[in-house]
Amino acid sequence: MTTEASKCAVYEPLISGALDGELTQQEQQHLQLHIAECAKCQRLYTELEGMQQQLRAGIAPTHPLHQPPANRAVRFWPLLGWLLLLLGVLPLLGYAGYQLLTDAQLPVWVRLAMGSMILGAVVLFIYVARQRVMAARTDNYKKVKL
């Protein structure tokens, strides 16, 4: 490990402490001297300081790897997929339930198995829908705009 890299390894953890005001005066001075000499640590300090200012201002930090979707079409496609899936599955479940009730030739075990599958799917759907509604009501961050 080079001398410069070992110095950076010592000072990098101190950068967040300096931004939070958690360092002693001596540690702060040593860090400032290192940042004045090291471009890598200076860049890291500036980047973290910018993120901290954005967070205080209520703006989500912008990082090239964590960019929000450019348009709302990205959220449209999964919703369309779930809607089409439901439109396909619900009629099939209804038809299976109808066949269970009307077809006397089906063995009892098939009726019980199919009935439990249909009932299980309905119970799970109701449970998930209820959880989503409850979570939406108590969401502390729904007013936060990114």
PDB file of C-alpha atoms in Angstrom:
ATOM      1  CA  MET A   1       0.000   0.000   0.000  1.00  0.00           C
ATOM      2  CA  THR A   2       1.444   3.369  -0.946  1.00  0.00           C
ATOM      3  CA  THR A   3       1.997   6.112   1.592  1.00  0.00           C
ATOM      4  CA  GLU A   4      -0.657   8.364   0.002  1.00  0.00           C
ATOM      5  CA  ALA A   5      -3.218   5.548  -0.048  1.00  0.00           C
ATOM      6  CA  SER A   6      -2.524   4.718   3.607  1.00  0.00           C
ATOM      7  CA  LYS A   7      -2.972   8.393   4.539  1.00  0.00           C
ATOM      8  CA  CYS A   8      -6.297   8.445   2.680  1.00  0.00           C
ATOM      9  CA  ALA A   9      -7.396   5.278   4.475  1.00  0.00           C
ATOM     10  CA  VAL A  10      -6.800   7.087   7.782  1.00  0.00           C
ATOM     11  CA  TYR A  11      -8.548  10.327   6.816  1.00  0.00           C
ATOM     12  CA  GLU A  12     -11.516   9.103   4.725  1.00  0.00           C
ATOM     13  CA  PRO A  13     -13.504   7.896   7.771  1.00  0.00           C
ATOM     14  CA  LEU A  14     -12.948  11.284   9.417  1.00  0.00           C
ATOM     15  CA  ILE A  15     -14.618  13.185   6.575  1.00  0.00           C
ATOM     16  CA  SER A  16     -18.172  12.324   7.575  1.00  0.00           C
ATOM     17  CA  GLY A  17     -17.319  13.074  11.206  1.00  0.00           C
ATOM     18  CA  ALA A  18     -16.023  16.497  10.162  1.00  0.00           C
ATOM     19  CA  LEU A  19     -19.224  17.228   8.238  1.00  0.00           C
ATOM     20  CA  ASP A  20     -21.306  16.228  11.268  1.00  0.00           C
ATOM     21  CA  GLY A  21     -19.158  18.308  13.629  1.00  0.00           C
ATOM     22  CA  GLU A  22     -18.018  15.276  15.624  1.00  0.00           C
ATOM     23  CA  LEU A  23     -14.235  15.728  15.398  1.00  0.00           C
ATOM     24  CA  THR A  24     -11.960  17.335  17.928  1.00  0.00           C
ATOM     25  CA  GLN A  25     -10.200  20.522  16.912  1.00  0.00           C
ATOM     26  CA  GLN A  26      -6.946  18.641  16.431  1.00  0.00           C
ATOM     27  CA  GLU A  27      -8.570  15.970  14.212  1.00  0.00           C
ATOM     28  CA  GLN A  28     -10.304  18.696  12.216  1.00  0.00           C
ATOM     29  CA  GLN A  29      -7.018  20.521  11.634  1.00  0.00           C
ATOM     30  CA  HIS A  30      -5.190  17.355  10.561  1.00  0.00           C
ATOM     31  CA  LEU A  31      -8.023  16.519   8.169  1.00  0.00           C
ATOM     32  CA  GLN A  32      -8.006  20.021   6.662  1.00  0.00           C
ATOM     33  CA  LEU A  33      -4.244  19.795   6.092  1.00  0.00           C
ATOM     34  CA  HIS A  34      -4.657  16.421   4.367  1.00  0.00           C
ATOM     35  CA  ILE A  35      -7.555  17.643   2.226  1.00  0.00           C
ATOM     36  CA  ALA A  36      -5.456  20.611   1.105  1.00  0.00           C
ATOM     37  CA  GLU A  37      -2.831  18.158  -0.226  1.00  0.00           C
ATOM     38  CA  CYS A  38      -4.988  15.269  -1.479  1.00  0.00           C
ATOM     39  CA  ALA A  39      -7.262  15.796  -4.494  1.00  0.00           C
ATOM     40  CA  LYS A  40      -9.074  12.483  -3.948  1.00  0.00           C
ATOM     41  CA  CYS A  41     -10.083  13.303  -0.367  1.00  0.00           C
ATOM     42  CA  GLN A  42     -10.897  16.877  -1.331  1.00  0.00           C
ATOM     43  CA  ARG A  43     -13.277  15.585  -4.020  1.00  0.00           C
ATOM     44  CA  LEU A  44     -14.877  13.178  -1.541  1.00  0.00           C
ATOM     45  CA  TYR A  45     -15.273  15.934   1.055  1.00  0.00           C
ATOM     46  CA  THR A  46     -16.863  18.283  -1.496  1.00  0.00           C
ATOM     47  CA  GLU A  47     -19.219  15.578  -2.757  1.00  0.00           C
ATOM     48  CA  LEU A  48     -20.385  14.599   0.733  1.00  0.00           C
ATOM     49  CA  GLU A  49     -20.739  18.239   1.748  1.00  0.00           C
ATOM     50  CA  GLY A  50     -22.944  18.864  -1.302  1.00  0.00           C
ATOM     51  CA  MET A  51     -25.111  15.859  -0.458  1.00  0.00           C
ATOM     52  CA  GLN A  52     -25.457  17.042   3.120  1.00  0.00           C
ATOM     53  CA  GLN A  53     -26.572  20.503   1.942  1.00  0.00           C
ATOM     54  CA  GLN A  54     -29.102  18.961  -0.440  1.00  0.00           C
ATOM     55  CA  LEU A  55     -30.515  16.794   2.344  1.00  0.00           C
ATOM     56  CA  ARG A  56     -30.839  19.780   4.653  1.00  0.00           C
ATOM     57  CA  ALA A  57     -32.637  21.698   1.902  1.00  0.00           C
ATOM     58  CA  GLY A  58     -35.031  18.762   1.397  1.00  0.00           C
ATOM     59  CA  ILE A  59     -33.661  17.879  -2.020  1.00  0.00           C
ATOM     60  CA  ALA A  60     -32.775  14.290  -2.793  1.00  0.00           C
ATOM     61  CA  PRO A  61     -29.055  13.968  -3.546  1.00  0.00           C
ATOM     62  CA  THR A  62     -28.350  13.395  -7.196  1.00  0.00           C
ATOM     63  CA  HIS A  63     -25.921  10.632  -7.891  1.00  0.00           C
ATOM     64  CA  PRO A  64     -25.337   9.303 -11.406  1.00  0.00           C
ATOM     65  CA  LEU A  65     -26.142   5.741 -10.346  1.00  0.00           C
ATOM     66  CA  HIS A  66     -29.268   6.684  -8.413  1.00  0.00           C
ATOM     67  CA  GLN A  67     -31.120   8.943 -10.816  1.00  0.00           C
ATOM     68  CA  PRO A  68     -34.932   8.827 -10.653  1.00  0.00           C
ATOM     69  CA  PRO A  69     -36.677   7.708 -13.833  1.00  0.00           C
ATOM     70  CA  ALA A  70     -36.761  10.434 -16.453  1.00  0.00           C
ATOM     71  CA  ASN A  71     -40.464  10.006 -17.159  1.00  0.00           C
ATOM     72  CA  ARG A  72     -43.559   8.453 -15.686  1.00  0.00           C
ATOM     73  CA  ALA A  73     -43.770   5.826 -18.433  1.00  0.00           C
ATOM     74  CA  VAL A  74     -41.372   3.694 -16.406  1.00  0.00           C
ATOM     75  CA  ARG A  75     -44.066   3.260 -13.715  1.00  0.00           C
ATOM     76  CA  PHE A  76     -46.825   2.758 -16.308  1.00  0.00           C
ATOM     77  CA  TRP A  77     -45.573  -0.538 -17.733  1.00  0.00           C
ATOM     78  CA  PRO A  78     -45.502  -2.543 -14.484  1.00  0.00           C
ATOM     79  CA  LEU A  79     -49.004  -1.282 -13.648  1.00  0.00           C
ATOM     80  CA  LEU A  80     -50.218  -2.308 -17.079  1.00  0.00           C
ATOM     81  CA  GLY A  81     -48.633  -5.743 -16.628  1.00  0.00           C
ATOM     82  CA  TRP A  82     -50.350  -6.292 -13.254  1.00  0.00           C
ATOM     83  CA  LEU A  83     -53.677  -5.118 -14.678  1.00  0.00           C
ATOM     84  CA  LEU A  84     -53.449  -7.514 -17.623  1.00  0.00           C
ATOM     85  CA  LEU A  85     -52.456 -10.356 -15.299  1.00  0.00           C
ATOM     86  CA  LEU A  86     -55.466  -9.703 -13.070  1.00  0.00           C
ATOM     87  CA  LEU A  87     -57.768  -9.453 -16.084  1.00  0.00           C
ATOM     88  CA  GLY A  88     -56.541 -12.873 -17.168  1.00  0.00           C
ATOM     89  CA  VAL A  89     -56.452 -14.630 -13.795  1.00  0.00           C
ATOM     90  CA  LEU A  90     -59.750 -13.421 -12.305  1.00  0.00           C
ATOM     91  CA  PRO A  91     -61.979 -14.837 -15.078  1.00  0.00           C
ATOM     92  CA  LEU A  92     -60.083 -18.141 -14.907  1.00  0.00           C
ATOM     93  CA  LEU A  93     -60.590 -18.326 -11.141  1.00  0.00           C
ATOM     94  CA  GLY A  94     -64.260 -17.524 -11.607  1.00  0.00           C
ATOM     95  CA  TYR A  95     -64.644 -20.209 -14.269  1.00  0.00           C
ATOM     96  CA  ALA A  96     -62.843 -22.752 -12.089  1.00  0.00           C
ATOM     97  CA  GLY A  97     -65.186 -21.925  -9.218  1.00  0.00           C
ATOM     98  CA  TYR A  98     -68.195 -22.292 -11.499  1.00  0.00           C
ATOM     99  CA  GLN A  99     -66.959 -25.667 -12.743  1.00  0.00           C
ATOM    100  CA  LEU A 100     -66.414 -26.842  -9.182  1.00  0.00           C
ATOM    101  CA  LEU A 101     -69.993 -26.034  -8.291  1.00  0.00           C
ATOM    102  CA  THR A 102     -71.671 -27.421 -11.402  1.00  0.00           C
ATOM    103  CA  ASP A 103     -69.616 -30.423 -12.533  1.00  0.00           C
ATOM    104  CA  ALA A 104     -70.785 -33.488 -10.631  1.00  0.00           C
ATOM    105  CA  GLN A 105     -68.224 -35.752 -12.321  1.00  0.00           C
ATOM    106  CA  LEU A 106     -65.242 -34.174 -10.545  1.00  0.00           C
ATOM    107  CA  PRO A 107     -63.927 -36.222  -7.640  1.00  0.00           C
ATOM    108  CA  VAL A 108     -64.323 -34.707  -4.174  1.00  0.00           C
ATOM    109  CA  TRP A 109     -60.571 -34.341  -3.652  1.00  0.00           C
ATOM    110  CA  VAL A 110     -60.252 -32.277  -6.853  1.00  0.00           C
ATOM    111  CA  ARG A 111     -63.101 -30.022  -5.724  1.00  0.00           C
ATOM    112  CA  LEU A 112     -61.497 -29.546  -2.306  1.00  0.00           C
ATOM    113  CA  ALA A 113     -58.047 -28.865  -3.760  1.00  0.00           C
ATOM    114  CA  MET A 114     -59.329 -26.378  -6.324  1.00  0.00           C
ATOM    115  CA  GLY A 115     -61.605 -24.729  -3.771  1.00  0.00           C
ATOM    116  CA  SER A 116     -58.740 -24.270  -1.329  1.00  0.00           C
ATOM    117  CA  MET A 117     -56.546 -22.788  -4.089  1.00  0.00           C
ATOM    118  CA  ILE A 118     -59.227 -20.301  -5.100  1.00  0.00           C
ATOM    119  CA  LEU A 119     -60.013 -19.391  -1.511  1.00  0.00           C
ATOM    120  CA  GLY A 120     -56.303 -19.014  -0.735  1.00  0.00           C
ATOM    121  CA  ALA A 121     -55.786 -16.687  -3.698  1.00  0.00           C
ATOM    122  CA  VAL A 122     -58.740 -14.537  -2.636  1.00  0.00           C
ATOM    123  CA  VAL A 123     -57.579 -14.375   1.004  1.00  0.00           C
ATOM    124  CA  LEU A 124     -54.030 -13.418  -0.020  1.00  0.00           C
ATOM    125  CA  PHE A 125     -55.304 -10.752  -2.395  1.00  0.00           C
ATOM    126  CA  ILE A 126     -57.507  -9.219   0.315  1.00  0.00           C
ATOM    127  CA  TYR A 127     -54.654  -9.358   2.844  1.00  0.00           C
ATOM    128  CA  VAL A 128     -52.173  -7.637   0.507  1.00  0.00           C
ATOM    129  CA  ALA A 129     -54.715  -4.996  -0.532  1.00  0.00           C
ATOM    130  CA  ARG A 130     -55.525  -4.272   3.134  1.00  0.00           C
ATOM    131  CA  GLN A 131     -51.826  -3.969   4.027  1.00  0.00           C
ATOM    132  CA  ARG A 132     -51.221  -1.557   1.142  1.00  0.00           C
ATOM    133  CA  VAL A 133     -54.158   0.634   2.198  1.00  0.00           C
ATOM    134  CA  MET A 134     -53.000   0.684   5.830  1.00  0.00           C
ATOM    135  CA  ALA A 135     -49.429   1.511   4.805  1.00  0.00           C
ATOM    136  CA  ALA A 136     -50.617   4.325   2.547  1.00  0.00           C
ATOM    137  CA  ARG A 137     -52.634   5.855   5.398  1.00  0.00           C
ATOM    138  CA  THR A 138     -49.750   5.873   7.870  1.00  0.00           C
ATOM    139  CA  ASP A 139     -46.942   6.735   5.436  1.00  0.00           C
ATOM    140  CA  ASN A 140     -44.954   9.583   7.000  1.00  0.00           C
ATOM    141  CA  TYR A 141     -43.107  10.290   3.755  1.00  0.00           C
ATOM    142  CA  LYS A 142     -45.965  10.607   1.286  1.00  0.00           C
ATOM    143  CA  LYS A 143     -45.625  14.405   1.250  1.00  0.00           C
ATOM    144  CA  VAL A 144     -41.891  14.250   0.508  1.00  0.00           C
ATOM    145  CA  LYS A 145     -41.190  15.188  -3.091  1.00  0.00           C
ATOM    146  CA  LEU A 146     -38.031  13.955  -4.739  1.00  0.00           C
TER     147      LEU A 146
END
